[in-house]
Each structure stands twice: as structure tokens, then as C-alpha cells.
Short mmCIF file of C-alpha atoms in Angstrom, two decimals:
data_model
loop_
_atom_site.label_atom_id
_atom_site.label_comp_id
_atom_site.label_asym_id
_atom_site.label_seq_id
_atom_site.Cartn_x
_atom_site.Cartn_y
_atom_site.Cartn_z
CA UNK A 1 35.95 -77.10 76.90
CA UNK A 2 32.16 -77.25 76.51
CA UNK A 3 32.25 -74.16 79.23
CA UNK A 4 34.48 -72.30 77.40
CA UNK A 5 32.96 -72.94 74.34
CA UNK A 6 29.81 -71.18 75.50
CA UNK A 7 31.35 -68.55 77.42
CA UNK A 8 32.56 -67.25 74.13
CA UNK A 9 29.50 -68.06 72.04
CA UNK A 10 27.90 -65.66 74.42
CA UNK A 11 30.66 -62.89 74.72
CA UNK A 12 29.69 -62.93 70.65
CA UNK A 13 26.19 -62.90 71.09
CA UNK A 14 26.90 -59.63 73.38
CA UNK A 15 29.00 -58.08 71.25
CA UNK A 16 26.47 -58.78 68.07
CA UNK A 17 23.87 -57.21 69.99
CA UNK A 18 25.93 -53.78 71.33
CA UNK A 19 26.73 -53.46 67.65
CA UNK A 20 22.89 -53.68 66.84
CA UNK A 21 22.01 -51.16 69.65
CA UNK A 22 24.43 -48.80 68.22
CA UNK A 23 22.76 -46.58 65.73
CA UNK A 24 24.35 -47.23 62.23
CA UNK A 25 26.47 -44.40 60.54
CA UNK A 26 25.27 -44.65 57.06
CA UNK A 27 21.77 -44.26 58.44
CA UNK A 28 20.58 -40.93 60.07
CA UNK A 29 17.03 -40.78 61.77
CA UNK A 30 17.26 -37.48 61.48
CA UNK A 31 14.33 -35.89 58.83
CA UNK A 32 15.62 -35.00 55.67
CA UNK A 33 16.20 -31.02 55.11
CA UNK A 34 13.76 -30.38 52.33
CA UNK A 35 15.61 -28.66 49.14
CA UNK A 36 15.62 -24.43 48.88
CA UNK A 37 13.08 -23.45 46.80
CA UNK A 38 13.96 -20.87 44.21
CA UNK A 39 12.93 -17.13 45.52
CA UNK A 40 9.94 -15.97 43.40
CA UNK A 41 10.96 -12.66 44.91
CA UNK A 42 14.46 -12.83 43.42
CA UNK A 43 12.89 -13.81 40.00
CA UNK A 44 10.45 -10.95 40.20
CA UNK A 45 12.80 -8.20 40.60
CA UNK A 46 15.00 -9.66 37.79
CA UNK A 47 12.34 -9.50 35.62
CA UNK A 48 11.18 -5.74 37.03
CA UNK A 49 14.79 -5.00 36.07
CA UNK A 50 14.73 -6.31 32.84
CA UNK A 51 11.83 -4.08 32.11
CA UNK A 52 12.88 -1.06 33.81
CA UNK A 53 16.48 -1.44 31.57
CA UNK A 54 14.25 -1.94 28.48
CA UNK A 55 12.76 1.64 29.38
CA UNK A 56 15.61 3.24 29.91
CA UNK A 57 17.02 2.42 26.58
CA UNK A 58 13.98 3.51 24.47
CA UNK A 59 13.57 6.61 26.86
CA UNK A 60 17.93 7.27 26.30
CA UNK A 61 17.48 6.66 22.57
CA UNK A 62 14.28 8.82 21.93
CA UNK A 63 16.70 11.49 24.17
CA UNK A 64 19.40 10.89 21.44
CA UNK A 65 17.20 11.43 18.22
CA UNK A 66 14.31 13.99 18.96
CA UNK A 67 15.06 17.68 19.15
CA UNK A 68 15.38 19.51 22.36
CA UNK A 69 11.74 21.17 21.89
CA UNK A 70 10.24 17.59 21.10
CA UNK A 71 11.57 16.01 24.06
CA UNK A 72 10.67 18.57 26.48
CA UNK A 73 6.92 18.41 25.48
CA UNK A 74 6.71 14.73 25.60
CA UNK A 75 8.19 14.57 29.06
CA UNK A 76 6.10 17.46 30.35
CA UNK A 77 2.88 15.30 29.12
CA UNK A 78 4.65 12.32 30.94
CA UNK A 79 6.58 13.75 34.14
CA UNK A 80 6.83 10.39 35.22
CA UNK A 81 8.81 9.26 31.97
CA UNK A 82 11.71 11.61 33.62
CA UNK A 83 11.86 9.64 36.89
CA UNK A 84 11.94 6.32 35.03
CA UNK A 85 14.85 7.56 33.19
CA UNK A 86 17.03 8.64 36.42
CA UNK A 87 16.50 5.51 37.67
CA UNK A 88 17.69 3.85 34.75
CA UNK A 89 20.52 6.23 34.74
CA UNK A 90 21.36 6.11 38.20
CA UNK A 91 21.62 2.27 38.20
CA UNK A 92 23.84 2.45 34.95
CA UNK A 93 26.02 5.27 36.66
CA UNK A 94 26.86 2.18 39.34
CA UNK A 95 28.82 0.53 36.42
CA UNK A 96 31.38 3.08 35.48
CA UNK A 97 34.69 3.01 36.62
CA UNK A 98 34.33 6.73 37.35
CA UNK A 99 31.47 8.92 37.69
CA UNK A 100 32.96 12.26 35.59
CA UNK A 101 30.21 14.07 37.53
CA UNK A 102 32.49 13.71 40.44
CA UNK A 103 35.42 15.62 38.51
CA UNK A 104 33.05 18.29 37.69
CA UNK A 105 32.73 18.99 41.34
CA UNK A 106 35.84 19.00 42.43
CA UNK A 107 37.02 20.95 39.82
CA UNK A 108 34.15 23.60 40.51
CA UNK A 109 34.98 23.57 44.29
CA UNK A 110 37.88 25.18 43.44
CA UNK A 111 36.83 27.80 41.59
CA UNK A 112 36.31 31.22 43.53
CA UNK A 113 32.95 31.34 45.72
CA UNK A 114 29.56 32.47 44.30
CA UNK A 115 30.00 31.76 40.80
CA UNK A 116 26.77 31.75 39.25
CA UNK A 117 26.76 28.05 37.79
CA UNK A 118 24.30 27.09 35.13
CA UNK A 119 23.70 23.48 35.24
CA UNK A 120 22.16 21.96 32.46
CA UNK A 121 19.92 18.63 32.05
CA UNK A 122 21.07 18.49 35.14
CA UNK A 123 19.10 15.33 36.56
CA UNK A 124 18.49 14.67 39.74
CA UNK A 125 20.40 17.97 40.15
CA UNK A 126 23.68 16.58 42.43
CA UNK A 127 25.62 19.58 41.43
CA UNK A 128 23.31 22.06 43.39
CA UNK A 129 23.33 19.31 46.42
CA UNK A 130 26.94 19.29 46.54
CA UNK A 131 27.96 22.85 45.51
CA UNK A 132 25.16 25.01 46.61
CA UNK A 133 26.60 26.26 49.48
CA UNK A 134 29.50 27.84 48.08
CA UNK A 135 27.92 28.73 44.29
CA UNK A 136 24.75 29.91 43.24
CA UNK A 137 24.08 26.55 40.76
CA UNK A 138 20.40 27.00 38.55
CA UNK A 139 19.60 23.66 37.71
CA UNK A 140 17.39 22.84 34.45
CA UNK A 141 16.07 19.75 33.02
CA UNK A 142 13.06 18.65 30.90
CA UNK A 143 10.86 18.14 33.92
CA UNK A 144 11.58 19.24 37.78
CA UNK A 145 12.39 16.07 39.51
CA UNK A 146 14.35 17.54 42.54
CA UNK A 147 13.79 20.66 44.39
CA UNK A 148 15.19 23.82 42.57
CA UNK A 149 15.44 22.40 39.48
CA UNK A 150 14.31 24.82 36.56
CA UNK A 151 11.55 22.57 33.78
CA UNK A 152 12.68 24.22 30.33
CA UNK A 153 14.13 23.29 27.12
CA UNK A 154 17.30 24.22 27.59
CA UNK A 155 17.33 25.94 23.70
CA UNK A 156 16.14 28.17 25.32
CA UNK A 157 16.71 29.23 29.39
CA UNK A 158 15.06 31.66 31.12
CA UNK A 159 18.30 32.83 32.21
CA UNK A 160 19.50 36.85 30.92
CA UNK A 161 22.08 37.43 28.37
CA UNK A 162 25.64 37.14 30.41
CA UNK A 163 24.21 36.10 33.87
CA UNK A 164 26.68 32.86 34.58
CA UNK A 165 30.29 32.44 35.32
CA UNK A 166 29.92 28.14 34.26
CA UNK A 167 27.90 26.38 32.31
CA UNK A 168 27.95 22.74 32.82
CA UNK A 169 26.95 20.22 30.23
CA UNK A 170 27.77 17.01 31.84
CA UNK A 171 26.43 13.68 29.48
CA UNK A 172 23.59 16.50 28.61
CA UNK A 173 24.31 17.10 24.78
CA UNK A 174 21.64 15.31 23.37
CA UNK A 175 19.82 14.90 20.27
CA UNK A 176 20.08 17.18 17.07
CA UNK A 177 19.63 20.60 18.85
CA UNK A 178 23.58 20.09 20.00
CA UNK A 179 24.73 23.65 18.62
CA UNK A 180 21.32 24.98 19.81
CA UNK A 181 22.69 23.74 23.50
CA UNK A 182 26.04 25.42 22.66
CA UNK A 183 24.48 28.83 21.50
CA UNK A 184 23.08 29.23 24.67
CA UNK A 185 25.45 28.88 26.67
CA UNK A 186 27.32 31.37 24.72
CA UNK A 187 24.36 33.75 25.21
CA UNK A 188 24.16 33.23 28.96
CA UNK A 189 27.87 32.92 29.83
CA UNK A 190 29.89 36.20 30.66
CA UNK A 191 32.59 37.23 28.43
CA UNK A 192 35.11 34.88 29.52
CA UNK A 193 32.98 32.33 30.96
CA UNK A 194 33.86 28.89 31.35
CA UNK A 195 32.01 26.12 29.62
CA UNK A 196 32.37 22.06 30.43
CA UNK A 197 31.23 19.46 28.40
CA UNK A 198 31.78 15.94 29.37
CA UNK A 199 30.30 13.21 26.60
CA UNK A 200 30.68 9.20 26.40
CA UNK A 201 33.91 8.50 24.28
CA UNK A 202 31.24 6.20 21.69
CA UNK A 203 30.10 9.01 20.36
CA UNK A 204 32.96 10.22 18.90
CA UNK A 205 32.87 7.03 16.26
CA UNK A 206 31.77 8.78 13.84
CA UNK A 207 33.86 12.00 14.06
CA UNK A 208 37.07 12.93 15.87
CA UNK A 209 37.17 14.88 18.81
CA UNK A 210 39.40 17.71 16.94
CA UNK A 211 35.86 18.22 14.90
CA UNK A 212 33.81 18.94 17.82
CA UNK A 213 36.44 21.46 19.54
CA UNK A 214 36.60 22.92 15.93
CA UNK A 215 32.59 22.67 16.14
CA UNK A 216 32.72 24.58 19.16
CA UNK A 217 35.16 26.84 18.25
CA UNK A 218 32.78 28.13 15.44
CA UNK A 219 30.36 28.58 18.18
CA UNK A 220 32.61 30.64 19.94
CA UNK A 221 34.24 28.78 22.04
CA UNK A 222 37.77 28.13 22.99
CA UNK A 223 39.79 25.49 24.34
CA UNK A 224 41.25 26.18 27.48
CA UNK A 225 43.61 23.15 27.87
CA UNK A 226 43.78 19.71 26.44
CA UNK A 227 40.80 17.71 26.57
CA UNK A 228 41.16 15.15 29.33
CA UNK A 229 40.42 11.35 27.91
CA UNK A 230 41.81 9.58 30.85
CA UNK A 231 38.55 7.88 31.62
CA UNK A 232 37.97 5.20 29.74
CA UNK A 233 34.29 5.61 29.44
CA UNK A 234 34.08 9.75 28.85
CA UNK A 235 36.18 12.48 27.19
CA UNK A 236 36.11 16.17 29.60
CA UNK A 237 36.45 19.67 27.99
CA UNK A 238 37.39 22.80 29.08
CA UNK A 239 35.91 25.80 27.04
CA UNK A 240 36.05 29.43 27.52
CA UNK A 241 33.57 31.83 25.74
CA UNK A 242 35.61 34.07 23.11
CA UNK A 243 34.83 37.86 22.30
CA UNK A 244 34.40 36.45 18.49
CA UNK A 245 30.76 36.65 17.25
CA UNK A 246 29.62 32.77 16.84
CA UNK A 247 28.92 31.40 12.95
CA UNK A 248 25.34 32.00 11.52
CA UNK A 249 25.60 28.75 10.43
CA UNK A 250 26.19 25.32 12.39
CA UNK A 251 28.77 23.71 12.32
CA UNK A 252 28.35 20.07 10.32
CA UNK A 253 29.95 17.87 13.38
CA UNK A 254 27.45 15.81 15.11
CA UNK A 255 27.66 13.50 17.47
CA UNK A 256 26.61 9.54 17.08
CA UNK A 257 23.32 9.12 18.62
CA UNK A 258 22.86 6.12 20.91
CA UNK A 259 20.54 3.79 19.31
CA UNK A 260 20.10 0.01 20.76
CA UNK A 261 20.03 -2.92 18.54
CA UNK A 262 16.44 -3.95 18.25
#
């Protein structure tokens, strides 16, 4: 008895010590990961964002409320305001459910070759990129950020009375010299020329759409088929220049001007 008595005391003894040797499972020598720091890099470019959207805005709305002339001498005094701007642009453009400057394209592809197209504020001038080869597109903005691209205020283009088949106003109608914009394109389009005009849906807010095809109709313009509103974002027209002599006087539609709450 005393033998087996001790046989088991030590079968214990062995079986308290394996369980010591074994290493325990709520224990881990292992080092501890040390926690992810927060990028600084990632913080930096949110706050380079923030700024660069803050620029955009006050660059968009001083677009919105300053005549054609003014804005083209202020940006030729600051080319580099015009580059800030597409960049704001471009990274809105990522946001929209459909880019209408796409449409515009494929609707001019199928249009017969060589047209002479008359872009204008035409950017970072995308239309000439993509249609060049098969039209002859002039591309004009306040300041020449891409090659081709014509610096003017586009009151006033050098282009000659009748020279263009299209004129192309895509989100470009800006500011108080709208009917300025209008008259010439009527000067520079051939007798039945085509003018398109595609313009945020907000802006209509304060007048209907029927007022600004009347608007343009004064200006000597007519509509070639229903406006197209199936974006969500942008209303698309489709103009073509009358033989009727355009009003003296302009007409009183104008659009709302994009101005950010403060």
C-alpha cells in the first residue's frame, strides 16, 4: 500500500511538472505588435484637398459672377489660377454619374468629317484629343493650358464671321456675358450651324428651361429637338443658327450663378 501510495504521488508530481513545462495558452512570449500609427501622409493630403476644394469654389464662383472680359484678365495675370481650377474640376467631374462631355463626343463623331468645330472654354481641351482626327476642333479658354488651345475671351474669338459648322458650349456659359457667349456663336457659325449647350440642371432654379430656349431663340437660335434632361446632374441642347437677324437687345433670362455658402 505504502508502494503504491508513492508510485502515484509521483505519477502526480510528473504530471504537475509536464503541465508546468508546457507553455500556458493565455500567455504568449511572443512581443507585443505595437499599435498602427495614424499616416501623417494620409492626413496631409486630406488637408491639401481641403484646400485645393476651397480654391476651386472661390475660383468657380468668381467664374460665375465676373464678366467674360474680367475673368480673362485676371487669369492671364494668374495662368496658374487656370490649372488650379481644372484640377478642381477634374476631381469634381469623378463624382457625376455621367460626364455629358462624353455625349458631346459621341454625338459629334457622327457628324460628317471635317466639320470645323469651335470649342469653347474648352478646358483641358478633351474634345480636340478625342475628335481631332476626324474634325478640325479650335479650342479656346481664358488661358492655354493644353496644346492648341486658343487664350481669348470668348466675347470675342478671333475666329471670321461664318467659319464653323459647331459650336460647343459644354458647362462653359458663365457669368453675366451669357448672351455675349451666344452672339458669337451666332457670328461665327454658318447659316445653319449647329450650336450645343450643356448646363448643370441648378441653374435653372431660378428660371425655366422654356426661358432660356426662348432666350436663345431671340438670339437667333432654334431648337432642333427636345432638350435632353435625362441626366440627373445636366440638361443638353440642340440649337441651330436661324436666317432671322438676332434682338438688339438681350434677352432678360439669366442663369443662377453658383455661389457657395460662406
Amino acid at each position: 500500500l505504502i508502494a503504491a501510495a508513492t508510485m502515484g504521488k509521483n505519477k502526480r508530481k510528473k504530471r504537475s511538472k509536464k503541465a508546468a513545462d508546457k507553455p500556458s495558452a493565455a500567455k504568449s512570449d511572443a512581443p507585443a505588435k505595437p499599435q498602427a500609427k495614424k499616416s501623417s501622409g494620409s492626413l496631409a493630403d486630406k488637408l491639401r484637398a481641403r484646400l485645393a476644394g476651397g480654391r476651386f469654389r472661390s475660383l468657380n464662383e468668381a467664374l460665375y459672377t465676373n464678366s467674360g472680359g474680367e475673368n480673362f484678365r485676371r487669369f492671364q495675370a494668374e495662368p496658374e489660377l487656370a490649372e488650379a481650377y481644372h484640377r478642381g474640376f477634374r476631381e469634381q467631374a469623378r463624382g457625376w454619374p455621367r460626364n455629358p462631355l462624353d455625349d458631346v463626343i459621341a454625338q459629334l463623331q457622327a457628324l460628317p468629317s471635317r466639320a470645323v468645330v469651335a470649342d469653347m472654354g474648352c478646358g483641358d481641351a478633351r474634345l480636340a484629343a478625342e475628335l481631332g482626327k476626324r474634325h478640325d476642333v479650335r479650342s479656346f479658354d481664358l488661358v492655354a493650358t493644353a496644346p492648341g488651345v486658343i487664350a481669348c475671351n470668348i466675347e470675342r474669338t478671333p475666329l471670321k464671321n461664318g467659319e464653323c459648322d459647331v459650336v460647343v458650349f459644354c458647362l462653359a456659359l458663365m457669368g453675366p456675358s451669357l448672351w455675349r457667349f451666344v452672339g458669337e456663336a451666332f457670328r461665327v457659325l454658318k447659316p445653319g450651324g449647329l450650336l450645343k449647350v450643356v448646363e448643370v440642371r441648378s441653374r435653372f432654379e431660378d428660371a425655366s428651361i422654356d426661358e432660356f430656349v426662348a432666350g436663345c431663340r431671340s438670339a437667333g437660335f432654334d431648337l432642333v429637338k427636345p432638350y435632353d434632361a435625362s441626366n440627373r446632374m445636366f440638361v443638353a441642347f440642340d440649337f441651330q443658327k436661324s436666317s432671322r437677324r438676332p434682338s438688339k437687345t438681350d434677352p432678360a433670362f439669366a442663369f443662377r450663378a453658383c455661389v457657395y455658402k460662406k
